[in-house]
Amino acid sequence: MTMTTSRRGFLQSAAAGAAVLLVGVRADGVLAAGTDTAQDLNPFVRISADGRVTAIVKHFEMGQGPTTGLTTLIAEELGVTMEQIDYAFAPSNPQVYNNLLFGPFQGTGGSTAMANSYEQYRKAGAAAREMLIAAAAQEWGAEAAELDIVDGQIAGAGQSAPLSDFVTRASAMTAPTEPRLRQPEEWRLIGKEGAVRRKDTPSKIDGSGLFAMDIQLDNQLVVVISHAPRMGAKVAGFDASGAEGMRGFVMAKALPDASGVAVYAESTWAAISARDMISVDWDMSNAENRSSDQIREELLAGVNGESTYQNWGDQAATAANVDGAAKVIDKTFYFPLLAHAPMEPLTCTIEPREDGGAILHDGAQFPTFGHMTLSQVLDLPMEKVEVRTVLAGGSFGRRANPTADYNLECAMAFAMTDRTRPVKLVWTREDDVRGGYYRPAFAHRVRVGLTEEGKILGWDHRIAGQSIMKGTSMEQMSVKDGVDHSSVEGVADRPYAIPGMAVGLTDHEKATSVLWWRSVGHTHTAYVMESMMDLISEETGVDPVALRLSLLPGETPAQTRMAGVLRRVADMTDWDAGAPEGRARGLAVHHSFGSFVAEVVEISGGEAEPVKIEKVFAAVDCGVPVNPDVIRAQIEGGIGYGLGHAMRNEITLTEGEPDQYNFPDYEPLRISDIGGIEVAVFPSMEAPTGVGEPGTPPSAPALANAIARAGGERVTELPMLTQVDFV
Amino acid sequence: MTRELKINGKTMVVEAEEGTPLLWVIRDELKMTGTKFGCGVAACGACTVHVDGQPMRSCQTYVEDVEGAEITTIEAMSGDRVGAAIQQAWTELDVVQCGYCQSGQIMSAAGLLAENPKPSADEIDAYMWGNACRCATYQRIRAGVQRAAEILEG
Ligand code: FES
Ligand code: FES
């Protein structure tokens, strides 16, 4: 596969003489076409004179599939096969390659890649098709309406020729502003089972795929950082004499913000070894020194009193209402800090350009922030900074950081050199596990009042946790009337028609750096909502599916769709017939990122025997399923991610310092932990919504419900490992 | 110091001190980056290579211990009968997500199939236990190994 990743790449091929057809948008957002990028045009599709089609992918690839998905959209509209199209990552340009749901900002997150690109990429592909057809119609003296492109051939009116014959002529035309999009009955790729294989597979199975960790530039320096052991600790001094004379060690320098000591070496191993020999004195006077036990106590206190923010309903009235109920279910939940631990530790490389500019090589989830960070730290105008996106070895939210933390570290380290050599920053797994930006710890307390007949009378829901968004550049987007929506999402906006509900939030004072983690607030809110549903079901004797359906009366589209996936998963498992001999099943359903997912986890053990996850079933409604198998894969992965962490992961702090180091004490889900996963994808015609995150939220509560139904503990505090024995 | 390593059938001369993990020699000295760094402590399997046909964690294998041994990395798998079958199975089943663990998964799978041409699901789990996949592609890995076994059977 040929991959062009830079703007320079386009210019070079344009300069080579042959015509190129580019279709994309101008800076003002209008669909346009041209022959080279110098014409204020950033393309989504590029067709070279030999007919080779390239989709320019504006979202990075962390495994979630945009190199396949956005390519599918172009191929569908244009009328080429998946074999006739390649992909290339877009350069950083927040005006053109912005995430339409984020504003003038290029980035991937919130499961938005397909949602915000669906129309845009189809339009670009359709415009290219119409231009090529117009060119063929002119040459053949035919009507454009008689012609179509199928498998790269333009045919109709008794003629047929490859689209490459018309690239030159089409490239001189102006783009239609409103091209006709192909109708669903014409689709050959979108939503078609087996029609599309992942485009990124070949380079990921033969070692050739270029991840950020694989950047090897001539003469590069490798930097590892001796990081502050606690948030807020500052370098007071350091002694590098132990590293002097070590092969490959170059130098050590304190970062200008005193957050760590940069260790420079000729190779990664030399840098890692030298770091071990350098001792750093830390000024702890402003460092965070709370332990996770203390954080837990503070959060529990936060849900036991009146909430700071009344997000929904009237807390005092609701509490009084619940107090007067015939029966009250009162449960407190706790969720620990979690690290993302993507498989590829964080890394990026800054390469000096001959003109004094700089290139950032990164598995760039938020290229705009990386771009701005380099511009500021290196004191370069934006035009002199280039971001080249390469493959990312997972992220789960970690590579998307409003502080651009690791880009910033690399920029600082590069700025302290004479800027003649590329500088590659490498984090080890220990840096990653101990490096902060955790999923914040959260506590919930829910008191549900029931009538004698088991009807819900009131639901007093109190949440406490550290806000992810406050104090970041994302604050405006997410915080309203003091409430960070990401702290309450999944409760405040639940589709369930719950009578007499109040939702309150108390912020927890910053204890460590926190960040969104695959499915953000839904990581804890779904767990609480869906555990409560089963607790009500246990109390009232109403079947878990029937209970949930009774709260989804179909008065809103969300209720209808949520009920739809619930019924579907009940069908898949033959829910009413009960679990097979020796097994128990738990269920959960949740709405997040526009999508609806219901899951059933089937376990063996639970009461006396250790628990084993034997099988998981999921039903997904995410709008038009562009690539059904990519969706299934994302749901499978989201389930595994949710279950693994719920089972056994937590970051604990002792006097502000993380107790965990690496995978042996932050043990990942293993192949032996989980049986098969069966995913049913709805053939919906709604606009496509996210799939990267929505598989995660229902997985842990479905497991908790299965364990309870097997006669085991009702787990209200994660990780489960402290209360449940797993195989 | 200068050493000779036999990697993918070729003798290569490298500069590496005693105690240097094979992983970093392969990645940084030889610039063969298909073998990945995930943990450095033999806990994830991303760095798996074959040493005399046996899967080994190259992050915990010292260069001085493999001088003279036959070292095989992911880059040679396309030319290997078992490796090619695994790659075909991985393609048919779209196993990969981020892909960062997959070199190691494929090297371990090749080790398994070399000693057990028809592994059961439990045998796959037991053998592949040490290869973490943070994207949780496990069920496809399991299916992929079994599909590769079928391909090899012909
Ligand atoms: S890097 Fe060797 S096992 Fe993780
Ligand atoms: S595919 Fe991402 S870690 Fe395995």
mmCIF file of C-alpha atoms and ligand atoms in Angstrom, chain A residues 343 663, chain B residues 23 36-48 57-60 130, ligand 1:
data_model
loop_
_atom_site.group_PDB
_atom_site.id
_atom_site.type_symbol
_atom_site.label_atom_id
_atom_site.label_comp_id
_atom_site.label_asym_id
_atom_site.label_seq_id
_atom_site.Cartn_x
_atom_site.Cartn_y
_atom_site.Cartn_z
ATOM 1 C CA MET A 343 -0.667 -0.995 24.224
ATOM 2 C CA PHE A 663 1.289 -4.645 33.842
ATOM 3 C CA LEU B 23 14.362 -5.978 21.735
ATOM 4 C CA LYS B 36 7.134 -3.922 19.645
ATOM 5 C CA PHE B 37 7.865 -2.492 23.061
ATOM 6 C CA GLY B 38 4.906 -2.739 25.408
ATOM 7 C CA CYS B 39 6.121 -3.242 28.973
ATOM 8 C CA GLY B 40 9.799 -4.185 29.079
ATOM 9 C CA VAL B 41 9.161 -6.715 31.861
ATOM 10 C CA ALA B 42 7.930 -9.811 29.997
ATOM 11 C CA ALA B 43 4.326 -9.107 30.944
ATOM 12 C CA CYS B 44 2.658 -8.280 27.609
ATOM 13 C CA GLY B 45 4.220 -10.300 24.791
ATOM 14 C CA ALA B 46 4.365 -7.411 22.285
ATOM 15 C CA CYS B 47 8.107 -8.036 21.862
ATOM 16 C CA THR B 48 7.833 -11.765 21.102
ATOM 17 C CA ARG B 57 10.126 -12.129 25.114
ATOM 18 C CA SER B 58 12.897 -10.102 23.529
ATOM 19 C CA CYS B 59 12.608 -7.380 26.193
ATOM 20 C CA GLN B 60 13.936 -9.848 28.761
ATOM 21 C CA GLY B 130 0.964 -13.909 28.123
HETATM 22 S S1 FES C 1 7.630 -5.654 25.932
HETATM 23 FE FE1 FES C 1 8.364 -7.641 26.250
HETATM 24 S S2 FES C 1 6.727 -8.629 27.164
HETATM 25 FE FE2 FES C 1 6.052 -6.576 27.086
#
